[in-house]
mmCIF file of C-alpha atoms in Angstrom:
data_model
loop_
_atom_site.group_PDB
_atom_site.id
_atom_site.type_symbol
_atom_site.label_atom_id
_atom_site.label_comp_id
_atom_site.label_asym_id
_atom_site.label_seq_id
_atom_site.Cartn_x
_atom_site.Cartn_y
_atom_site.Cartn_z
ATOM 1 C CA MET Z 154 -23.657 11.267 -9.809
ATOM 2 C CA TRP Z 155 -21.212 13.991 -9.688
ATOM 3 C CA SER Z 156 -20.327 15.135 -6.221
ATOM 4 C CA SER Z 157 -18.582 18.473 -5.293
ATOM 5 C CA GLU Z 158 -16.773 16.967 -1.882
ATOM 6 C CA LYS Z 159 -14.107 14.771 -1.350
ATOM 7 C CA TYR Z 160 -15.806 11.381 -0.582
ATOM 8 C CA ARG Z 161 -14.855 9.913 2.849
ATOM 9 C CA PHE Z 162 -15.010 6.157 3.856
ATOM 10 C CA ASP Z 163 -16.441 5.361 7.215
ATOM 11 C CA ASP Z 164 -13.840 4.351 9.618
ATOM 12 C CA ALA Z 165 -14.219 0.280 9.296
ATOM 13 C CA ALA Z 166 -14.144 0.495 5.479
ATOM 14 C CA LYS Z 167 -11.260 2.899 5.319
ATOM 15 C CA LYS Z 168 -9.120 0.862 7.845
ATOM 16 C CA THR Z 169 -9.746 -2.353 5.824
ATOM 17 C CA LEU Z 170 -8.917 -1.024 2.792
ATOM 18 C CA GLU Z 171 -5.803 0.852 3.633
ATOM 19 C CA GLN Z 172 -4.521 -2.257 5.260
ATOM 20 C CA LEU Z 173 -4.660 -4.034 2.026
ATOM 21 C CA ARG Z 174 -1.318 -5.803 1.203
ATOM 22 C CA THR Z 175 -2.450 -5.308 -2.421
ATOM 23 C CA PRO Z 176 -1.610 -2.180 -4.240
ATOM 24 C CA LEU Z 177 -4.752 -0.112 -4.213
ATOM 25 C CA ALA Z 178 -5.689 3.729 -4.724
ATOM 26 C CA VAL Z 179 -9.074 5.187 -4.917
ATOM 27 C CA TYR Z 180 -9.603 8.489 -6.833
ATOM 28 C CA GLN Z 181 -12.418 10.717 -7.396
ATOM 29 C CA PHE Z 182 -12.721 13.222 -10.084
ATOM 30 C CA LEU Z 183 -13.778 16.666 -8.258
ATOM 31 C CA ASN Z 184 -13.507 20.182 -9.917
ATOM 32 C CA LYS Z 185 -11.867 18.891 -13.257
ATOM 33 C CA ARG Z 186 -8.964 17.001 -10.939
ATOM 34 C CA VAL Z 187 -8.190 13.635 -10.073
ATOM 35 C CA VAL Z 188 -8.043 13.702 -6.385
ATOM 36 C CA THR Z 189 -6.752 10.831 -4.187
ATOM 37 C CA VAL Z 190 -9.731 9.404 -1.478
ATOM 38 C CA LEU Z 191 -7.248 6.404 -0.333
ATOM 39 C CA VAL Z 192 -4.207 4.357 -0.783
ATOM 40 C CA SER Z 193 -3.411 0.873 0.630
ATOM 41 C CA ASP Z 194 -0.418 -0.195 2.448
ATOM 42 C CA GLY Z 195 0.249 -2.092 -0.457
ATOM 43 C CA PHE Z 196 0.480 0.836 -2.918
ATOM 44 C CA ILE Z 197 2.740 2.521 -0.358
ATOM 45 C CA ASP Z 198 5.140 -0.460 -0.091
ATOM 46 C CA LEU Z 199 5.278 -1.106 -4.041
ATOM 47 C CA LEU Z 200 6.360 2.628 -4.613
ATOM 48 C CA GLU Z 201 8.768 2.597 -1.632
ATOM 49 C CA LEU Z 202 7.011 5.670 -0.162
ATOM 50 C CA GLU Z 203 7.439 6.814 3.450
ATOM 51 C CA ASP Z 204 3.832 6.762 4.554
ATOM 52 C CA ARG Z 205 0.187 7.466 3.564
ATOM 53 C CA GLU Z 206 0.230 11.207 3.856
ATOM 54 C CA LYS Z 207 3.338 11.361 1.519
ATOM 55 C CA ALA Z 208 1.628 9.016 -0.954
ATOM 56 C CA VAL Z 209 -1.515 10.856 -1.091
ATOM 57 C CA TYR Z 210 0.242 14.234 -1.329
ATOM 58 C CA LEU Z 211 2.382 12.700 -4.226
ATOM 59 C CA MET Z 212 -0.566 11.292 -5.955
ATOM 60 C CA ASP Z 213 -2.609 14.577 -5.624
ATOM 61 C CA HIS Z 214 0.198 17.064 -6.983
ATOM 62 C CA ASP Z 215 2.432 15.111 -9.249
ATOM 63 C CA MET Z 216 1.386 11.250 -9.692
ATOM 64 C CA TYR Z 217 3.559 10.944 -12.908
ATOM 65 C CA GLU Z 218 6.706 12.450 -11.205
ATOM 66 C CA ALA Z 219 8.438 9.273 -11.291
ATOM 67 C CA THR Z 220 6.736 7.926 -14.535
ATOM 68 C CA HIS Z 221 8.981 7.330 -17.424
ATOM 69 C CA PRO Z 222 9.236 10.624 -19.735
ATOM 70 C CA ASP Z 223 8.253 8.127 -22.988
ATOM 71 C CA ASP Z 224 4.964 7.143 -21.056
ATOM 72 C CA LYS Z 225 3.791 10.303 -19.182
ATOM 73 C CA ALA Z 226 1.840 11.670 -21.942
ATOM 74 C CA ARG Z 227 0.143 8.289 -22.847
ATOM 75 C CA ILE Z 228 -0.905 7.328 -19.358
ATOM 76 C CA ALA Z 229 -1.914 11.214 -18.262
ATOM 77 C CA ASP Z 230 -4.385 11.286 -21.465
ATOM 78 C CA GLU Z 231 -5.756 7.734 -20.557
ATOM 79 C CA ALA Z 232 -6.344 8.867 -17.077
ATOM 80 C CA VAL Z 233 -8.280 11.984 -18.377
ATOM 81 C CA ARG Z 234 -10.425 9.742 -20.790
ATOM 82 C CA PHE Z 235 -11.233 7.539 -17.867
ATOM 83 C CA ALA Z 236 -11.903 10.071 -15.607
ATOM 84 C CA THR Z 237 -14.259 12.074 -18.091
ATOM 85 C CA GLN Z 238 -15.789 9.742 -20.263
ATOM 86 C CA GLY Z 239 -15.635 6.131 -18.246
ATOM 87 C CA GLY Z 240 -15.167 2.946 -19.253
ATOM 88 C CA LYS Z 241 -11.825 0.806 -18.012
ATOM 89 C CA TYR Z 242 -8.505 2.122 -17.233
ATOM 90 C CA ASP Z 243 -5.652 -0.217 -18.366
ATOM 91 C CA VAL Z 244 -2.155 0.800 -18.990
ATOM 92 C CA VAL Z 245 1.268 -0.739 -18.553
ATOM 93 C CA TYR Z 246 3.993 1.936 -17.923
ATOM 94 C CA ARG Z 247 7.485 2.577 -16.338
ATOM 95 C CA THR Z 248 7.974 4.317 -13.104
ATOM 96 C CA ARG Z 249 10.702 4.523 -10.356
ATOM 97 C CA THR Z 250 10.405 4.025 -6.830
ATOM 98 C CA VAL Z 251 10.907 7.277 -4.558
ATOM 99 C CA LYS Z 252 14.504 5.543 -3.573
ATOM 100 C CA GLY Z 253 15.213 3.777 -6.689
ATOM 101 C CA ASP Z 254 17.058 5.025 -9.881
ATOM 102 C CA GLU Z 255 15.735 1.951 -12.264
ATOM 103 C CA TYR Z 256 12.498 1.859 -13.689
ATOM 104 C CA ARG Z 257 9.807 -1.087 -12.846
ATOM 105 C CA ILE Z 258 6.777 -1.935 -15.113
ATOM 106 C CA LEU Z 259 3.505 -1.366 -13.550
ATOM 107 C CA HIS Z 260 0.089 -2.484 -14.920
ATOM 108 C CA ALA Z 261 -2.414 -0.302 -13.613
ATOM 109 C CA ILE Z 262 -6.071 -1.467 -14.001
ATOM 110 C CA GLY Z 263 -9.023 1.004 -12.774
ATOM 111 C CA GLU Z 264 -12.788 0.894 -13.206
ATOM 112 C CA HIS Z 265 -15.593 3.293 -11.817
ATOM 113 C CA VAL Z 266 -17.278 2.051 -8.820
ATOM 114 C CA TYR Z 267 -20.304 3.891 -7.231
ATOM 115 C CA THR Z 268 -21.121 4.198 -3.377
ATOM 116 C CA GLU Z 269 -24.194 3.435 -1.811
ATOM 117 C CA ASP Z 270 -25.112 7.174 -1.988
ATOM 118 C CA GLY Z 271 -24.039 7.324 -5.641
ATOM 119 C CA VAL Z 272 -20.539 8.882 -5.676
ATOM 120 C CA ARG Z 273 -18.491 7.789 -8.441
ATOM 121 C CA LEU Z 274 -15.252 6.481 -7.487
#
């Protein structure tokens, strides 16, 4: 089911997911854009971001800002394919932390899940 509104987790689920030490980001495809629904503490720490609000802003406005130039087009294309066609998202790429000049190698894995009310995340 395609939703026209940004999904909101209930307070207990949101708190549990946000407190995960494992890097996790939940996105939703809305109005032909990937929109960040939630990021975990582990995600914020991995990229050395200041706080959750800045992490969500960065992901919503330029999630590839710190990505190595040679990797940007490839992972952006894969993200569009994943958002529009489904399947698995499984990419390895280089990115810098907000504070760093050196690149880290990340392996991002994603799959679509559906909420109880049919919203695809």
